């Protein structure tokens, strides 16, 4: 074989290799663009229309079950920009659009957890699911485990229940809200759900009751032992800036809810669950694949949430 033929063969091989490398690079770039596009689409849909939620606890049993996967309607209470980047849970700047209607008593709601009773900000970004039992301006009271809203007994939801066997436990693991009131799970209130424009008297006797609430609304509150100061100004009252609601689990005696960590800002409400699209034992490891599949609750799939 002549030297010229060898050189031609080498040129062809080099050319083919270069084409293959370019093809691999193009495929990788195409895959990256597809992935980024998918993330953007999921982010938009998740922010504006439909979101997915997995039920982590039995607090709403039997309305929803631990391990139910739910589609959540975000349009009804006002679509919002995404709160986090999907898959990475990185917080984003937040904006909420006008609602089609306001949350009402009896609605099952998914919301951003506002934080534990004594936290100004939640230590971790989490979604919670409860039933809205009272809205801004309502007065709520629990008497011997019976719930009253505006002095009228609030009937249990269709699937709601309480367990008489545990209703008389005298001490509780978690402190109830608000600080200093010493309410119990079964005898709570009366308490008014704050409404925008409400004027709350503030004094040394109820400072601890309202301090975290006022800070959550973005203000600094302090005291010199005699007087109270909000944003550096002496104050004897506080004007509420937002509407709130009160959430409870349908499984009342096994639910950590507004009785323990307080009011839910209306802006924190993400939507209402619509339907169960999958359900299985979320505590079972994926490594036990066949057992995991066997744990699927086929009868739950397609269940409408009310």
Tab-separated table of C-alpha atoms in Angstrom:
chain	number	residue	atom	x	y	z
A	1	UNK	CA	0.000	0.000	0.000
A	2	UNK	CA	1.382	3.365	-0.975
A	3	UNK	CA	2.125	6.123	1.503
A	4	UNK	CA	-0.613	8.224	-0.109
A	5	UNK	CA	-3.223	5.503	0.491
A	6	UNK	CA	-2.170	5.193	4.138
A	7	UNK	CA	-2.493	8.923	4.631
A	8	UNK	CA	-5.955	8.923	3.024
A	9	UNK	CA	-7.038	6.093	5.332
A	10	UNK	CA	-5.751	7.947	8.392
A	11	UNK	CA	-7.567	11.120	7.329
A	12	UNK	CA	-10.830	9.159	6.958
A	13	UNK	CA	-10.428	7.554	10.403
A	14	UNK	CA	-9.664	10.910	12.012
A	15	UNK	CA	-12.618	12.469	10.237
A	16	UNK	CA	-14.938	9.651	11.346
A	17	UNK	CA	-13.706	9.933	14.940
A	18	UNK	CA	-14.273	13.693	14.895
A	19	UNK	CA	-17.816	13.208	13.574
A	20	UNK	CA	-18.506	10.627	16.300
A	21	UNK	CA	-17.171	12.980	18.980
A	22	UNK	CA	-19.280	15.814	17.607
A	23	UNK	CA	-22.297	13.503	17.553
A	24	UNK	CA	-21.749	12.489	21.186
A	25	UNK	CA	-21.355	16.142	22.178
A	26	UNK	CA	-24.535	17.075	20.308
A	27	UNK	CA	-26.438	14.251	22.030
A	28	UNK	CA	-25.188	15.365	25.450
A	29	UNK	CA	-26.133	18.978	24.734
A	30	UNK	CA	-29.551	17.882	23.485
A	31	UNK	CA	-30.064	15.837	26.672
A	32	UNK	CA	-29.062	18.809	28.853
A	33	UNK	CA	-31.471	21.128	26.982
A	34	UNK	CA	-34.271	18.570	27.362
A	35	UNK	CA	-33.595	18.233	31.100
A	36	UNK	CA	-33.485	22.005	31.632
A	37	UNK	CA	-36.662	22.423	29.575
A	38	UNK	CA	-38.411	19.731	31.613
A	39	UNK	CA	-37.396	21.430	34.877
A	40	UNK	CA	-38.719	24.772	33.597
A	41	UNK	CA	-42.039	23.217	32.505
A	42	UNK	CA	-42.439	21.351	35.815
A	43	UNK	CA	-41.614	24.547	37.707
A	44	UNK	CA	-44.251	26.553	35.812
A	45	UNK	CA	-46.940	23.871	36.154
A	46	UNK	CA	-46.068	23.286	39.809
A	47	UNK	CA	-46.233	27.006	40.500
A	48	UNK	CA	-49.340	27.962	38.564
A	49	UNK	CA	-51.648	24.997	38.159
A	50	UNK	CA	-51.241	21.562	39.688
A	51	UNK	CA	-48.825	20.374	42.363
A	52	UNK	CA	-48.155	16.956	43.847
A	53	UNK	CA	-48.211	16.265	47.590
A	54	UNK	CA	-47.416	13.117	49.581
A	55	UNK	CA	-49.293	12.647	52.863
A	56	UNK	CA	-46.647	12.142	55.584
A	57	UNK	CA	-48.753	11.605	58.749
A	58	UNK	CA	-52.115	10.115	59.841
A	59	UNK	CA	-53.466	13.460	61.128
A	60	UNK	CA	-56.107	13.608	58.351
A	61	UNK	CA	-56.990	9.925	58.415
A	62	UNK	CA	-59.503	8.744	57.145
A	63	UNK	CA	-59.949	11.606	54.666
A	64	UNK	CA	-56.473	10.898	53.346
A	65	UNK	CA	-54.064	8.143	54.349
A	66	UNK	CA	-50.350	8.197	55.079
A	67	UNK	CA	-48.670	7.409	51.759
A	68	UNK	CA	-51.399	8.901	49.555
A	69	UNK	CA	-50.045	10.877	46.592
A	70	UNK	CA	-52.354	13.812	45.842
A	71	UNK	CA	-52.853	16.254	42.999
A	72	UNK	CA	-53.353	19.738	44.467
A	73	UNK	CA	-55.424	22.430	42.724
A	74	UNK	CA	-53.419	25.674	43.032
A	75	UNK	CA	-55.690	27.826	40.831
A	76	UNK	CA	-58.576	28.010	43.277
A	77	UNK	CA	-56.843	30.051	45.998
A	78	UNK	CA	-54.658	32.000	43.585
A	79	UNK	CA	-51.760	30.562	41.566
A	80	UNK	CA	-48.311	31.559	42.697
A	81	UNK	CA	-44.793	31.629	41.423
A	82	UNK	CA	-42.853	28.527	42.548
A	83	UNK	CA	-41.618	28.651	46.126
A	84	UNK	CA	-38.672	26.331	45.463
A	85	UNK	CA	-36.666	24.934	42.547
A	86	UNK	CA	-37.984	21.392	41.909
A	87	UNK	CA	-35.676	18.503	42.923
A	88	UNK	CA	-33.273	20.884	44.725
A	89	UNK	CA	-35.662	22.509	47.294
A	90	UNK	CA	-33.920	25.879	46.867
A	91	UNK	CA	-36.251	28.776	47.909
A	92	UNK	CA	-37.265	31.320	45.243
A	93	UNK	CA	-38.751	34.840	45.472
A	94	UNK	CA	-42.497	34.420	45.955
A	95	UNK	CA	-45.494	36.169	44.360
A	96	UNK	CA	-49.146	35.131	44.652
A	97	UNK	CA	-51.786	35.988	42.021
A	98	UNK	CA	-55.408	36.906	42.882
A	99	UNK	CA	-57.578	34.017	44.078
A	100	UNK	CA	-60.704	32.665	42.380
A	101	UNK	CA	-62.182	32.369	45.867
A	102	UNK	CA	-60.994	32.565	49.455
A	103	UNK	CA	-60.452	29.484	51.647
A	104	UNK	CA	-63.650	28.541	53.448
A	105	UNK	CA	-64.507	26.575	56.555
A	106	UNK	CA	-64.467	22.902	55.649
A	107	UNK	CA	-61.842	23.168	52.890
A	108	UNK	CA	-58.953	20.713	53.013
A	109	UNK	CA	-55.884	22.889	52.465
A	110	UNK	CA	-52.220	22.407	51.624
A	111	UNK	CA	-50.076	25.216	53.016
A	112	UNK	CA	-46.538	26.261	53.834
A	113	UNK	CA	-45.864	25.481	57.497
A	114	UNK	CA	-45.490	28.836	59.325
A	115	UNK	CA	-43.194	27.456	62.040
A	116	UNK	CA	-43.548	26.052	65.527
A	117	UNK	CA	-45.203	28.089	68.253
A	118	UNK	CA	-42.092	29.952	69.405
A	119	UNK	CA	-40.396	30.274	65.984
A	120	UNK	CA	-40.539	33.508	64.013
A	121	UNK	CA	-39.538	31.533	60.908
A	122	UNK	CA	-39.830	27.804	60.315
A	123	UNK	CA	-36.466	26.069	60.510
A	124	UNK	CA	-37.355	23.950	57.471
A	125	UNK	CA	-39.522	24.570	54.383
A	126	UNK	CA	-42.427	22.110	54.599
A	127	UNK	CA	-45.926	21.651	53.191
A	128	UNK	CA	-48.696	20.636	55.608
A	129	UNK	CA	-52.225	19.389	54.991
A	130	UNK	CA	-55.120	20.144	57.368
A	131	UNK	CA	-58.793	21.092	57.268
A	132	UNK	CA	-59.636	24.782	57.572
A	133	UNK	CA	-62.103	24.971	60.473
A	134	UNK	CA	-62.167	28.750	61.029
A	135	UNK	CA	-61.305	31.795	58.919
A	136	UNK	CA	-60.343	35.421	59.627
A	137	UNK	CA	-62.733	37.082	62.080
A	138	UNK	CA	-64.174	33.826	63.449
A	139	UNK	CA	-64.061	32.937	67.139
A	140	UNK	CA	-63.049	29.340	67.831
A	141	UNK	CA	-63.437	27.317	71.010
A	142	UNK	CA	-63.089	23.644	71.936
A	143	UNK	CA	-65.177	22.443	74.880
A	144	UNK	CA	-64.662	18.868	76.057
A	145	UNK	CA	-63.343	17.952	72.601
A	146	UNK	CA	-66.323	19.506	70.798
A	147	UNK	CA	-65.410	22.268	68.370
A	148	UNK	CA	-67.426	25.491	68.265
A	149	UNK	CA	-67.005	28.282	65.713
A	150	UNK	CA	-68.844	31.540	66.421
A	151	UNK	CA	-70.591	29.699	69.272
A	152	UNK	CA	-72.076	27.087	66.916
A	153	UNK	CA	-70.883	23.493	67.066
A	154	UNK	CA	-68.743	22.614	64.077
A	155	UNK	CA	-69.662	19.115	62.995
A	156	UNK	CA	-66.917	16.628	62.277
A	157	UNK	CA	-66.055	16.183	58.609
A	158	UNK	CA	-67.540	13.086	56.969
A	159	UNK	CA	-64.402	11.078	57.702
A	160	UNK	CA	-63.403	12.992	60.840
A	161	UNK	CA	-63.234	11.408	64.274
A	162	UNK	CA	-61.792	11.708	67.740
A	163	UNK	CA	-60.710	8.897	70.037
A	164	UNK	CA	-62.441	8.971	73.465
A	165	UNK	CA	-59.798	6.600	74.842
A	166	UNK	CA	-57.176	9.349	74.692
A	167	UNK	CA	-59.333	12.460	75.099
A	168	UNK	CA	-58.822	12.668	78.875
A	169	UNK	CA	-55.006	12.561	78.929
A	170	UNK	CA	-54.120	15.357	81.416
A	171	UNK	CA	-50.623	16.226	80.154
A	172	UNK	CA	-49.465	16.690	76.583
A	173	UNK	CA	-46.075	16.338	74.974
A	174	UNK	CA	-46.431	19.569	73.014
A	175	UNK	CA	-47.215	23.027	74.357
A	176	UNK	CA	-50.350	24.623	72.943
A	177	UNK	CA	-50.612	27.978	71.192
A	178	UNK	CA	-50.484	30.788	72.185
A	179	UNK	CA	-47.726	30.996	74.762
A	180	UNK	CA	-48.949	31.482	78.324
A	181	UNK	CA	-52.620	30.586	77.786
A	182	UNK	CA	-52.318	26.977	78.978
A	183	UNK	CA	-55.081	25.789	76.678
A	184	UNK	CA	-55.356	22.036	76.178
A	185	UNK	CA	-56.109	19.959	73.131
A	186	UNK	CA	-59.644	19.226	74.338
A	187	UNK	CA	-60.454	22.561	76.004
A	188	UNK	CA	-59.124	25.405	73.930
A	189	UNK	CA	-59.976	29.075	73.614
A	190	UNK	CA	-62.101	30.997	72.963
A	191	UNK	CA	-59.726	32.618	70.503
A	192	UNK	CA	-60.400	35.035	67.630
A	193	UNK	CA	-58.775	34.255	64.285
A	194	UNK	CA	-56.922	37.468	63.312
A	195	UNK	CA	-58.343	39.497	60.450
A	196	UNK	CA	-56.610	42.273	58.531
A	197	UNK	CA	-57.339	45.547	60.322
A	198	UNK	CA	-58.009	44.009	63.743
A	199	UNK	CA	-56.662	46.103	66.626
A	200	UNK	CA	-55.021	43.962	69.314
A	201	UNK	CA	-54.371	45.576	72.726
A	202	UNK	CA	-50.764	44.937	73.786
A	203	UNK	CA	-49.600	45.055	77.400
A	204	UNK	CA	-46.976	43.460	79.608
A	205	UNK	CA	-49.550	40.830	80.612
A	206	UNK	CA	-50.054	39.524	77.043
A	207	UNK	CA	-46.704	40.436	75.456
A	208	UNK	CA	-45.492	36.824	75.242
A	209	UNK	CA	-48.825	35.795	73.727
A	210	UNK	CA	-48.441	38.112	70.721
A	211	UNK	CA	-44.687	38.725	70.381
A	212	UNK	CA	-43.977	35.970	67.825
A	213	UNK	CA	-47.146	36.800	65.866
A	214	UNK	CA	-46.074	40.446	65.483
A	215	UNK	CA	-42.544	39.428	64.497
A	216	UNK	CA	-43.931	37.048	61.863
A	217	UNK	CA	-45.687	40.043	60.323
A	218	UNK	CA	-42.284	41.657	59.883
A	219	UNK	CA	-41.949	43.913	62.920
A	220	UNK	CA	-39.499	44.218	65.782
A	221	UNK	CA	-40.989	44.123	69.265
A	222	UNK	CA	-39.210	44.845	72.534
A	223	UNK	CA	-39.853	45.885	76.106
A	224	UNK	CA	-37.984	47.745	78.843
A	225	UNK	CA	-40.041	46.008	81.516
A	226	UNK	CA	-42.589	48.815	81.707
A	227	UNK	CA	-43.501	49.736	78.138
A	228	UNK	CA	-43.683	47.865	74.820
A	229	UNK	CA	-42.056	49.099	71.634
A	230	UNK	CA	-42.914	48.046	68.072
A	231	UNK	CA	-40.267	49.070	65.539
A	232	UNK	CA	-38.836	51.386	68.196
A	233	UNK	CA	-42.125	53.193	68.846
A	234	UNK	CA	-43.987	52.916	72.120
A	235	UNK	CA	-47.179	50.928	71.523
A	236	UNK	CA	-50.292	49.903	73.431
A	237	UNK	CA	-51.921	48.118	70.487
A	238	UNK	CA	-51.103	46.418	67.201
A	239	UNK	CA	-52.978	46.525	63.875
A	240	UNK	CA	-53.095	43.130	62.116
A	241	UNK	CA	-51.812	43.246	58.534
A	242	UNK	CA	-52.997	39.910	57.130
A	243	UNK	CA	-55.888	37.455	57.214
A	244	UNK	CA	-55.420	34.082	58.880
A	245	UNK	CA	-57.195	30.767	59.261
A	246	UNK	CA	-57.126	27.910	61.771
A	247	UNK	CA	-56.301	24.378	60.625
A	248	UNK	CA	-57.030	21.070	62.351
A	249	UNK	CA	-56.606	17.431	61.426
A	250	UNK	CA	-59.710	15.293	60.907
A	251	UNK	CA	-58.043	12.768	63.228
A	252	UNK	CA	-58.117	15.383	65.967
A	253	UNK	CA	-56.492	13.478	68.812
A	254	UNK	CA	-53.476	12.521	66.710
A	255	UNK	CA	-52.927	15.835	64.952
A	256	UNK	CA	-50.325	18.523	65.524
A	257	UNK	CA	-52.163	21.527	64.136
A	258	UNK	CA	-53.030	25.178	64.821
A	259	UNK	CA	-53.754	24.303	68.448
A	260	UNK	CA	-50.008	23.801	68.856
A	261	UNK	CA	-48.266	26.107	66.365
A	262	UNK	CA	-50.774	28.854	65.667
A	263	UNK	CA	-52.600	30.639	62.877
A	264	UNK	CA	-52.006	29.998	59.171
A	265	UNK	CA	-51.447	33.169	57.081
A	266	UNK	CA	-53.756	33.213	54.075
A	267	UNK	CA	-50.732	33.800	51.826
A	268	UNK	CA	-49.269	30.469	52.977
A	269	UNK	CA	-52.181	28.470	51.582
A	270	UNK	CA	-51.082	26.756	48.375
A	271	UNK	CA	-54.233	24.958	47.259
A	272	UNK	CA	-56.687	22.169	47.952
A	273	UNK	CA	-56.108	18.468	47.181
A	274	UNK	CA	-58.366	17.050	44.491
A	275	UNK	CA	-57.661	13.358	43.960
A	276	UNK	CA	-55.429	10.482	45.061
A	277	UNK	CA	-53.364	9.384	42.062
A	278	UNK	CA	-51.219	6.807	43.894
A	279	UNK	CA	-51.021	5.257	47.348
A	280	UNK	CA	-48.597	2.842	49.019
A	281	UNK	CA	-46.480	2.302	52.124
A	282	UNK	CA	-43.974	5.171	52.042
A	283	UNK	CA	-42.114	3.728	55.041
A	284	UNK	CA	-41.094	0.648	53.071
A	285	UNK	CA	-37.685	0.860	51.383
A	286	UNK	CA	-37.516	0.769	47.576
A	287	UNK	CA	-34.907	-1.970	47.959
A	288	UNK	CA	-37.824	-4.250	48.848
A	289	UNK	CA	-39.248	-3.597	45.403
A	290	UNK	CA	-41.837	-6.377	45.183
A	291	UNK	CA	-43.046	-5.793	48.741
A	292	UNK	CA	-43.271	-2.085	47.913
A	293	UNK	CA	-45.439	-2.814	44.867
A	294	UNK	CA	-47.530	-5.226	46.937
A	295	UNK	CA	-48.207	-2.419	49.434
A	296	UNK	CA	-50.016	-0.390	46.751
A	297	UNK	CA	-53.534	0.516	47.882
A	298	UNK	CA	-55.313	0.138	44.561
A	299	UNK	CA	-58.692	1.031	46.077
A	300	UNK	CA	-57.346	4.474	47.084
A	301	UNK	CA	-56.324	5.459	43.545
A	302	UNK	CA	-58.906	7.815	42.067
A	303	UNK	CA	-60.374	8.760	45.468
A	304	UNK	CA	-61.723	12.324	45.472
A	305	UNK	CA	-60.809	14.475	48.477
A	306	UNK	CA	-63.669	16.206	50.283
